[in-house]
């Protein structure tokens, strides 16, 4: 799994009804839950789910940073259904009105679908099992055994997702009232999505949504045309084209500092917060600008000078293990922090009622009665369609039994009793993650997965521990991730007057779609491109990192280059200290302190995408200074258009690659003295 960047939001529920008060009165008609789920909605969900799965795979297999695409899902869902209903109306057909509840169902279904491309391990634990990753680490590397290889297969990946992806949905269903109504958890992304959907279905909001769609379409077209244009100059191999353009000079190009004209990464820079983009660039400067050149000067002393560029006993080992140290330090700190916050808030009853970062109830007396009516209506709709406790419990137990029997058939080293133990403790971990996500908007699914990876790998040992640990990581990640997503969707449904039952069913349908679409779209990449090549565009950076973590759980620190372990300890402690400083300093100071997790990504991958993302953040910064309202309204649409256009081009590009049709021109840059 990559690094998913959350989008926190300070939003008052009192402000969410929309600009038109009539939209929130008690007389508003709310469709029955079955009417909220439509054939046209599911068709749109499948189409958008496929597109977003492709985008997620591309990001996961290149840099591992995945921005939130929820806004794009809601906006494109609104656009497609509105366009369809408008077209049919012009032909004289009677069409069913497009409601905000149906919009919410589409958005939920799409996010559930493409979420599996993120948490399904296609860029991390699943691909870490393959032969290419094994060979990249080295057949003579301690703990890296040829027996611990399972190459990707379409059918076993689909089967694996089906047996692990649904349990998280059943694990916390009985607690939906507690999490949403009693604790009044914010779930900032869910709340922001609800605000967006509510605004679409008012007169003024619909007009803005139409303009946003036009903006998205414009930049999608530009991105698609530009990606197509770039392809003609990309030649054969990985050294040609705009992706290898030495914009900052050949010296910096050798250290991966260059702008590669990628619409996807610029779009990520527009979506991700400024501090994330600046953290990525700072990590690139520290690693590729300072640390790696210094370490390289000690070749022949700290490590043999004649090693290949991808040998773990050389510079490559420093890159991978220091990145792992920062990721583990950041993950451990946030895990302890969120568990501590969760325990404190649950135990403190007064905090539960008054101190949670929940609804901003600051309204004057004239608005109080309307706010109460709105809340009463929301509570009534949310509690109307109950999901029986027996259904949730029996569903979890039944799926756990099937999964416990099936997973050892796919991954023999992961015995049934390890799977069973995982499912016994998973609901508690899912609750912690969902509660923490509700407070902070930060899901720690990958951290829980890494804990499972280390524990199972160390218990199983050298005889199959790598495969067992990686598979256990997938089991744990799937449960805690989908549980947090479901609770986030319940919050969105609560604020858009959508039935809890329709939210649950749309999550089930979206997950079922994702179990098929995510492996199929990954298979497109796997068949068409050289996945896992450290010198190519699809490096799959987290594959090596996750396999090394599994080996680390078995062997410990074996045969690291000189001073590598000391540097790892230093960066691990630095990650803890930086996170602590972010929490104890005033907001005016902490907003400028970098995020260690974001800094870790370029340590291994390179600096080029950090340049692109920084260009995106500079564009947004200048735009906000010139016209803040326009930037707030349209930056997400521009970013989504850039990302989606580049993502769409991946499909014809993959088809051309499968058909062995190569670009006609290789645009290459070298020093003039070499001519």
XYZ file of C-alpha atoms in Angstrom:
675
model
C 0.000 0.000 0.000
C 1.124 3.531 -0.681
C 0.799 6.618 1.432
C -2.744 7.905 1.349
C -2.965 11.624 1.979
C -6.046 12.670 3.955
C -7.839 15.948 3.495
C -8.788 17.300 6.872
C -11.576 19.822 7.096
C -12.922 22.102 9.776
C -16.630 21.952 9.060
C -19.635 22.709 11.212
C -22.612 20.415 10.794
C -24.812 23.413 11.380
C -23.550 24.851 8.120
C -23.987 21.691 6.108
C -27.605 21.877 5.006
C -26.623 24.038 2.054
C -27.300 27.532 0.944
C -31.022 26.985 0.657
C -32.777 26.315 3.927
C -35.661 24.628 2.226
C -33.345 21.745 1.452
C -33.142 20.781 5.119
C -36.660 21.217 6.396
C -38.527 18.333 7.889
C -40.844 18.261 4.870
C -38.028 17.262 2.499
C -38.901 14.003 0.785
C -36.459 11.181 1.471
C -36.657 8.200 -0.909
C -36.853 4.672 0.488
C -33.494 2.948 0.720
C -34.177 0.707 -2.283
C -35.004 3.761 -4.408
C -31.618 5.291 -3.538
C -29.829 2.419 -5.299
C -30.478 2.547 -9.055
C -29.246 0.680 -12.129
C -27.955 3.908 -13.685
C -26.122 4.703 -10.443
C -24.435 1.292 -10.364
C -23.459 1.604 -14.040
C -21.842 4.992 -13.393
C -20.152 3.562 -10.287
C -18.611 0.714 -12.304
C -17.342 3.144 -14.967
C -15.820 5.582 -12.469
C -14.539 2.725 -10.302
C -12.594 1.379 -13.287
C -11.097 4.805 -14.064
C -10.094 5.459 -10.453
C -8.642 1.948 -10.068
C -6.375 2.670 -13.053
C -5.327 6.011 -11.551
C -4.682 4.430 -8.141
C -2.605 1.600 -9.636
C -0.552 4.079 -11.634
C 0.211 6.177 -8.560
C 0.796 3.118 -6.363
C 3.219 1.540 -8.827
C 5.157 4.743 -9.516
C 5.498 6.868 -6.365
C 3.133 5.351 -3.799
C 1.352 8.601 -2.888
C -2.423 8.475 -3.348
C -4.400 11.724 -2.963
C -8.069 11.630 -2.034
C -10.264 11.279 -5.125
C -13.562 11.517 -3.220
C -14.360 14.972 -4.565
C -13.766 13.808 -8.137
C -15.985 10.749 -7.509
C -18.866 12.899 -6.262
C -18.459 15.495 -9.022
C -18.168 13.009 -11.906
C -21.049 10.942 -10.540
C -23.214 14.062 -10.524
C -22.087 14.962 -14.058
C -22.726 11.552 -15.643
C -26.182 11.006 -14.169
C -27.279 14.609 -14.796
C -26.076 14.336 -18.396
C -27.905 11.038 -18.869
C -31.182 12.267 -17.389
C -30.959 15.505 -19.385
C -30.348 13.578 -22.608
C -33.322 11.259 -22.015
C -35.562 14.189 -21.096
C -34.781 15.893 -24.410
C -35.799 12.686 -26.199
C -39.163 12.828 -24.456
C -38.611 10.062 -21.893
C -39.811 10.398 -18.322
C -36.813 10.041 -16.034
C -36.544 9.525 -12.314
C -35.182 12.644 -10.537
C -31.527 12.524 -9.520
C -31.420 12.939 -5.737
C -28.572 13.663 -3.366
C -29.165 10.233 -1.837
C -28.464 8.556 -5.187
C -25.408 10.807 -5.600
C -24.198 9.659 -2.174
C -24.692 5.999 -3.099
C -22.646 6.457 -6.299
C -19.842 8.204 -4.447
C -19.802 5.492 -1.763
C -19.758 2.713 -4.353
C -16.907 4.301 -6.335
C -14.739 4.902 -3.261
C -15.322 1.316 -2.049
C -14.306 0.040 -5.499
C -11.097 2.000 -6.005
C -10.226 1.653 -2.312
C -9.367 -1.990 -3.018
C -6.827 -0.912 -5.626
C -5.180 0.943 -2.735
C -5.585 -1.530 0.160
C -5.521 -4.710 -1.953
C -1.737 -4.773 -1.922
C -1.161 -4.478 -5.677
C 1.679 -2.050 -5.061
C 2.841 -3.488 -1.741
C 2.322 -6.819 0.018
C 0.952 -8.856 -2.944
C 3.566 -7.776 -5.454
C 6.272 -8.132 -2.761
C 5.777 -11.905 -3.082
C 6.770 -12.047 -6.758
C 9.946 -13.397 -8.334
C 11.163 -10.027 -9.602
C 11.181 -8.530 -6.095
C 12.945 -11.658 -4.816
C 15.660 -11.279 -7.463
C 15.954 -7.537 -6.890
C 16.784 -8.099 -3.223
C 19.171 -10.896 -4.182
C 19.073 -14.674 -4.019
C 22.069 -14.645 -1.641
C 20.487 -12.133 0.727
C 19.911 -13.659 4.208
C 16.261 -14.589 4.745
C 15.319 -14.100 1.074
C 14.422 -17.627 -0.038
C 13.318 -18.894 -3.448
C 10.520 -20.809 -1.709
C 8.942 -17.498 -0.662
C 7.714 -16.617 -4.157
C 4.116 -16.373 -5.347
C 3.793 -14.566 -8.658
C 0.664 -12.478 -9.342
C -2.213 -14.453 -10.819
C -5.513 -12.935 -11.852
C -7.756 -15.634 -10.421
C -6.081 -16.129 -7.057
C -5.946 -12.337 -6.526
C -9.687 -12.039 -7.228
C -10.383 -14.953 -4.878
C -8.193 -13.489 -2.136
C -9.946 -10.123 -2.296
C -13.371 -11.756 -2.147
C -12.531 -13.697 1.029
C -10.891 -10.823 2.948
C -12.521 -7.583 1.776
C -16.034 -7.956 3.205
C -15.240 -8.748 6.837
C -14.421 -5.152 7.729
C -17.886 -4.088 6.582
C -19.561 -6.421 9.085
C -17.153 -5.843 11.987
C -18.421 -2.412 13.095
C -21.987 -2.219 11.724
C -23.506 -2.650 15.223
C -21.558 0.424 16.414
C -22.719 2.848 13.724
C -25.119 4.651 16.095
C -22.444 4.884 18.791
C -19.804 6.293 16.437
C -21.978 8.737 14.481
C -24.720 9.817 16.913
C -23.382 9.183 20.429
C -19.712 10.088 20.006
C -20.572 12.552 17.205
C -17.216 11.869 15.529
C -16.325 14.388 12.844
C -14.984 12.152 10.040
C -13.736 15.273 8.213
C -13.526 13.704 4.741
C -17.004 12.212 5.072
C -18.353 15.527 6.303
C -16.668 17.455 3.482
C -18.076 14.993 0.932
C -21.573 15.438 2.378
C -21.231 19.213 2.140
C -20.182 18.860 -1.500
C -23.100 16.570 -2.415
C -25.633 18.700 -0.530
C -24.412 21.762 -2.427
C -24.822 20.010 -5.802
C -28.521 19.593 -5.177
C -29.356 23.250 -4.584
C -29.898 25.766 -7.378
C -26.733 27.767 -6.743
C -24.720 24.619 -6.009
C -25.867 22.936 -9.220
C -24.676 25.939 -11.233
C -21.250 25.821 -9.549
C -21.095 22.035 -10.058
C -21.787 22.556 -13.772
C -18.900 25.027 -14.008
C -16.643 22.645 -12.081
C -17.497 19.816 -14.481
C -16.643 22.040 -17.480
C -13.346 22.920 -15.817
C -12.619 19.249 -15.081
C -13.436 18.278 -18.673
C -11.197 21.010 -20.079
C -8.149 19.950 -18.075
C -8.901 16.251 -18.579
C -8.772 16.852 -22.354
C -5.537 18.850 -22.090
C -3.942 16.173 -19.907
C -5.032 13.375 -22.250
C -3.705 15.175 -25.351
C -0.430 16.048 -23.597
C 0.098 12.448 -22.409
C -0.535 11.227 -25.956
C 1.917 13.813 -27.336
C 4.593 12.766 -24.812
C 4.260 9.120 -25.857
C 5.484 9.830 -29.394
C 8.870 10.970 -28.027
C 9.332 8.286 -25.346
C 11.101 5.760 -27.611
C 12.163 2.289 -26.492
C 13.491 1.850 -22.965
C 13.394 4.252 -20.045
C 15.852 6.998 -21.025
C 13.817 8.840 -23.661
C 11.151 11.523 -23.761
C 9.795 14.256 -21.556
C 9.860 11.877 -18.580
C 13.666 12.183 -18.697
C 13.967 15.895 -19.519
C 16.963 17.459 -17.661
C 15.129 20.712 -16.943
C 17.510 21.667 -14.099
C 20.717 20.561 -15.822
C 22.466 17.237 -16.326
C 24.240 17.284 -12.942
C 20.990 17.556 -11.010
C 19.358 15.135 -13.456
C 21.818 12.446 -12.343
C 20.510 12.946 -8.804
C 16.883 12.710 -10.083
C 16.203 16.447 -9.727
C 14.201 17.326 -12.834
C 10.693 18.290 -13.892
C 9.164 15.441 -15.910
C 5.995 17.194 -17.156
C 3.641 14.715 -15.471
C 0.016 15.945 -15.249
C -0.679 13.303 -12.575
C 1.957 14.532 -10.126
C 1.092 18.193 -10.746
C -2.549 17.264 -10.020
C -1.452 15.539 -6.815
C 0.351 18.727 -5.833
C -2.871 20.714 -6.371
C -4.913 18.309 -4.229
C -2.481 17.531 -1.400
C -2.000 20.130 1.360
C 0.961 22.481 0.971
C 2.757 20.926 3.954
C 2.624 17.479 2.324
C 4.142 18.733 -0.940
C 6.812 20.719 0.876
C 7.594 17.696 3.073
C 8.095 15.532 -0.013
C 10.441 18.115 -1.548
C 12.366 18.484 1.736
C 12.770 14.705 1.903
C 14.101 14.724 -1.670
C 16.619 17.481 -0.864
C 17.842 15.750 2.316
C 18.208 12.352 0.611
C 19.163 12.924 -3.048
C 20.630 16.383 -2.565
C 22.716 15.758 0.577
C 22.732 12.257 2.076
C 23.183 9.984 -0.956
C 25.986 12.090 -2.505
C 27.817 11.962 0.849
C 27.338 8.199 1.201
C 28.439 7.704 -2.423
C 31.741 9.405 -1.641
C 32.477 6.551 0.792
C 32.073 3.820 -1.822
C 34.941 1.377 -1.340
C 34.988 2.069 2.399
C 31.409 1.759 3.644
C 30.443 -0.673 0.899
C 32.158 -2.307 -2.121
C 32.514 0.185 -4.963
C 31.865 -2.347 -7.722
C 28.291 -3.268 -6.680
C 25.297 -2.789 -8.986
C 22.943 0.134 -8.505
C 20.270 -2.179 -7.046
C 22.442 -4.243 -4.692
C 21.281 -4.144 -1.067
C 24.864 -4.338 0.173
C 25.536 -0.962 -1.452
C 23.873 2.463 -1.728
C 20.536 0.801 -2.544
C 20.489 -0.723 0.952
C 20.796 2.716 2.567
C 17.906 4.027 0.456
C 15.514 1.220 1.328
C 16.297 0.768 5.024
C 16.375 4.462 5.921
C 12.997 4.892 4.164
C 11.667 1.931 6.202
C 13.015 3.488 9.422
C 11.203 6.789 8.789
C 7.947 5.028 7.808
C 8.029 2.823 10.921
C 8.891 5.760 13.203
C 6.017 7.846 11.843
C 3.589 4.912 11.938
C 4.512 3.886 15.484
C 4.157 7.435 16.808
C 0.745 7.975 15.222
C -0.487 4.549 16.306
C 0.397 5.213 19.956
C -0.987 8.730 19.740
C -4.346 7.740 18.268
C -4.789 4.792 20.645
C -4.040 7.123 23.567
C -6.513 9.726 22.289
C -9.133 7.031 21.697
C -8.799 5.534 25.179
C -8.855 8.979 26.783
C -11.985 10.089 24.920
C -13.858 6.847 25.559
C -13.048 6.867 29.280
C -13.856 10.533 29.753
C -17.643 10.833 29.684
C -17.633 14.610 29.884
C -15.245 14.728 26.964
C -17.612 12.513 25.050
C -20.381 15.015 25.436
C -18.555 18.279 25.257
C -14.952 18.149 24.164
C -14.829 16.019 21.020
C -14.042 17.979 17.850
C -17.642 17.610 16.785
C -20.514 19.814 15.774
C -20.016 23.512 16.081
C -23.220 24.381 17.928
C -22.558 28.108 17.828
C -25.821 29.376 16.409
C -28.067 32.212 17.456
C -31.551 31.664 18.901
C -33.299 32.410 15.612
C -31.540 29.454 13.989
C -31.730 27.055 16.922
C -35.171 25.624 16.142
C -34.253 24.962 12.513
C -31.005 23.255 13.514
C -32.949 21.039 15.916
C -35.434 20.147 13.164
C -32.583 19.259 10.821
C -30.909 17.104 13.471
C -34.186 15.373 14.293
C -34.758 14.601 10.619
C -31.217 13.242 10.189
C -31.474 11.068 13.302
C -34.840 9.736 12.173
C -33.603 8.792 8.685
C -30.340 7.332 10.027
C -32.102 5.080 12.549
C -35.076 4.162 10.358
C -33.584 1.346 8.283
C -31.847 -0.791 10.847
C -29.232 -3.397 10.013
C -30.028 -6.304 12.394
C -27.331 -7.170 14.915
C -27.775 -10.859 14.191
C -27.185 -10.268 10.488
C -23.934 -8.380 11.165
C -22.601 -10.952 13.657
C -23.563 -13.985 11.581
C -22.126 -12.305 8.466
C -18.788 -11.683 10.195
C -18.611 -15.198 11.679
C -19.596 -16.861 8.399
C -17.136 -14.842 6.308
C -14.391 -15.393 8.899
C -14.971 -19.157 8.720
C -14.809 -19.154 4.907
C -11.717 -16.958 4.932
C -9.979 -19.059 7.605
C -10.457 -22.162 5.473
C -9.578 -20.520 2.146
C -6.553 -18.290 2.797
C -4.191 -21.188 3.725
C -5.020 -22.706 0.315
C -3.794 -19.518 -1.394
C -0.860 -18.897 0.989
C 0.131 -22.271 2.544
C 2.659 -20.818 5.061
C -0.159 -18.770 6.689
C -1.834 -21.508 8.741
C -5.524 -21.411 9.589
C -4.941 -20.665 13.281
C -3.015 -17.476 12.413
C -5.933 -16.322 10.253
C -8.420 -17.166 13.007
C -6.416 -15.232 15.599
C -6.308 -12.250 13.241
C -10.092 -12.280 12.929
C -10.563 -12.534 16.697
C -8.612 -9.333 17.374
C -9.532 -7.519 14.146
C -12.811 -5.925 15.382
C -10.962 -4.224 18.255
C -8.298 -2.885 15.883
C -10.982 -1.848 13.391
C -12.727 0.115 16.143
C -9.473 1.880 17.102
C -8.749 2.768 13.488
C -12.316 3.937 12.789
C -12.420 6.027 15.945
C -9.026 7.546 15.169
C -10.105 8.290 11.601
C -13.207 10.022 12.955
C -11.049 12.244 15.144
C -8.083 12.947 12.884
C -9.091 11.889 9.327
C -5.967 9.718 9.229
C -6.412 5.974 8.648
C -3.568 3.850 10.008
C -4.561 0.696 8.126
C -1.048 0.219 6.723
C 0.444 0.545 10.213
C -1.817 -2.193 11.590
C -0.895 -4.279 8.553
C 2.835 -3.830 9.211
C 2.355 -4.881 12.839
C 0.673 -8.076 11.645
C 3.469 -8.546 9.109
C 6.243 -8.349 11.716
C 4.452 -10.553 14.267
C 3.467 -13.369 11.895
C 6.785 -13.320 9.995
C 8.764 -13.603 13.238
C 6.515 -16.379 14.627
C 6.560 -18.479 11.440
C 10.300 -17.985 10.980
C 12.526 -18.711 8.013
C 10.348 -21.557 6.708
C 7.682 -19.512 4.893
C 7.711 -16.492 7.186
C 7.993 -13.965 4.349
C 4.854 -15.155 2.548
C 2.955 -15.677 5.814
C 3.833 -12.193 7.059
C 2.910 -10.467 3.804
C -0.411 -12.355 3.596
C -1.217 -11.535 7.238
C -0.497 -7.887 6.454
C -3.141 -8.052 3.722
C -5.724 -9.686 5.981
C -5.302 -7.064 8.704
C -5.149 -4.090 6.339
C -8.305 -5.111 4.508
C -10.388 -5.319 7.680
C -9.314 -2.107 9.387
C -9.341 -0.115 6.141
C -12.839 -1.110 4.975
C -14.267 -0.669 8.494
C -13.010 2.933 8.639
C -14.289 3.614 5.109
C -17.746 2.278 6.024
C -18.019 4.483 9.105
C -16.871 7.467 7.029
C -19.675 6.673 4.566
C -22.230 6.357 7.378
C -21.292 9.902 8.396
C -21.744 11.120 4.806
C -25.084 9.310 4.580
C -26.228 10.792 7.888
C -25.564 14.336 6.661
C -27.171 13.817 3.235
C -30.296 12.088 4.631
C -29.271 8.811 3.009
C -30.381 5.514 4.500
C -27.809 3.606 6.527
C -29.005 0.462 4.779
C -28.400 1.956 1.319
C -24.917 3.020 2.464
C -24.159 -0.509 3.644
C -25.506 -2.133 0.482
C -23.628 0.308 -1.772
C -20.435 -0.490 0.157
C -21.072 -4.203 -0.401
C -21.712 -3.668 -4.115
C -18.712 -1.345 -4.503
C -16.480 -3.826 -2.697
C -17.724 -6.655 -4.943
C -16.967 -4.483 -7.991
C -13.512 -3.697 -6.612
C -12.742 -7.400 -6.048
C -13.021 -7.869 -9.819
C -12.121 -4.462 -11.290
C -9.011 -3.825 -9.154
C -7.265 -7.113 -10.145
C -8.329 -6.729 -13.794
C -6.948 -3.197 -14.066
C -3.766 -4.265 -12.250
C -3.419 -7.125 -14.720
C -3.480 -4.540 -17.509
C -0.423 -2.875 -15.966
C 1.270 -6.201 -15.170
C 0.858 -7.436 -18.744
C 1.745 -4.196 -20.524
C 4.572 -2.713 -18.451
C 7.744 -3.834 -16.706
C 6.465 -3.631 -13.135
C 9.125 -3.558 -10.422
C 12.047 -2.382 -12.581
C 13.926 0.045 -10.276
C 15.154 2.004 -13.310
C 11.776 2.203 -15.061
C 8.683 4.335 -14.489
C 6.785 1.573 -12.646
C 9.213 0.938 -9.800
C 6.568 -0.470 -7.394
C 8.622 1.057 -4.544
C 6.642 -0.454 -1.691
C 7.114 -4.025 -2.999
C 10.783 -4.034 -1.997
C 10.045 -2.173 1.240
C 7.344 -4.640 2.354
C 9.421 -7.727 1.475
C 12.381 -6.275 3.373
C 10.105 -5.668 6.367
C 9.085 -9.342 6.317
C 12.729 -10.434 6.085
C 13.556 -8.000 8.876
C 10.941 -9.665 11.081
C 12.674 -13.013 10.556
C 16.383 -12.261 10.280
C 16.799 -8.929 12.027
C 19.453 -6.542 10.706
C 21.604 -8.922 8.681
C 24.485 -7.782 6.483
C 23.575 -4.102 6.287
C 26.177 -1.757 4.779
C 28.508 0.083 7.141
C 26.825 2.728 9.341
C 23.429 1.914 7.751
C 21.963 0.690 11.044
C 23.158 3.807 12.884
C 21.582 6.018 10.221
C 18.346 4.019 10.478
C 18.223 4.540 14.247
C 18.897 8.238 13.761
C 16.114 8.736 11.214
C 13.699 6.568 13.244
C 14.239 8.765 16.314
C 14.090 11.900 14.155
C 10.668 10.815 12.841
C 9.408 10.430 16.420
C 10.802 13.825 17.460
C 9.413 15.664 14.413
C 5.945 14.183 15.026
C 6.145 15.153 18.694
C 7.098 18.712 17.748
C 4.118 18.867 15.373
C 1.822 18.026 18.308
C 3.289 20.136 21.121
C 4.021 23.365 19.250
C 1.331 26.018 18.595
C -0.551 25.749 15.271
C 1.247 28.825 13.936
C 4.510 26.879 14.258
C 3.360 23.272 13.666
C 1.860 24.120 10.268
C 5.429 24.616 8.999
C 6.888 21.403 10.501
C 7.230 18.663 7.837
C 5.450 15.293 7.900
C 7.978 12.414 8.224
C 5.838 9.894 6.291
C 5.733 12.230 3.277
C 9.465 12.919 3.599
C 10.250 9.181 3.466
C 8.775 8.531 0.013
C 11.477 10.246 -2.140
C 14.333 8.684 -0.100
C 13.874 5.524 -2.137
C 12.079 6.656 -5.304
C 13.847 9.855 -6.312
C 13.259 13.601 -6.405
C 11.578 14.034 -9.800
C 7.976 13.614 -8.625
C 8.668 15.930 -5.668
C 9.539 18.670 -8.190
C 6.257 18.058 -10.035
C 4.186 18.108 -6.846
C 5.935 21.280 -5.698
C 5.067 22.928 -9.023
C 1.433 21.990 -8.303
C 1.549 23.470 -4.820
C 3.177 26.699 -6.110
C 0.422 27.049 -8.718
C -2.212 26.600 -6.015
C -0.448 29.009 -3.629
C -0.294 31.770 -6.262
C -3.889 31.049 -7.323
C -5.076 31.393 -3.715
C -3.321 34.739 -3.404
C -4.853 36.050 -6.646
C -8.411 34.727 -6.175
C -9.060 32.597 -3.100
C -12.680 31.803 -3.953
C -11.855 30.602 -7.459
C -9.029 28.472 -6.095
C -11.324 26.902 -3.490
C -14.034 26.245 -6.076
C -11.965 24.964 -8.988
C -8.564 23.684 -7.784
C -10.006 20.239 -7.054
C -11.638 20.108 -10.496
C -8.400 21.137 -12.259
C -6.390 18.572 -10.288
C -8.925 15.807 -10.912
C -8.945 16.618 -14.633
C -5.137 16.437 -14.846
C -5.028 13.128 -12.965
C -7.968 11.550 -14.822
C -6.723 12.579 -18.282
C -3.294 11.060 -17.655
C -4.989 7.992 -16.169
C -7.210 7.512 -19.219
C -4.156 7.612 -21.513
C -2.757 4.646 -19.544
C -5.353 2.389 -21.225
C -4.342 3.028 -24.899
C -0.701 3.171 -23.807
C -0.999 -0.287 -22.241
C -2.774 -1.659 -25.318
C -0.013 -0.295 -27.592
C 2.594 -1.883 -25.327
C 0.804 -5.258 -25.376
C 0.665 -5.105 -29.186
C 4.411 -4.281 -29.196
C 3.822 -0.946 -30.963
C 6.674 1.310 -29.852
C 6.840 5.117 -29.920
C 8.466 6.326 -33.164
C 10.891 8.872 -31.639
C 13.420 8.741 -28.805
C 14.113 12.227 -27.456
C 17.338 11.910 -25.488
C 19.562 14.453 -23.739
C 23.287 14.123 -23.058
C 26.350 16.310 -22.634
C 27.521 18.071 -25.801
C 31.054 16.667 -25.288
C 29.636 13.167 -25.861
C 28.633 13.985 -29.460
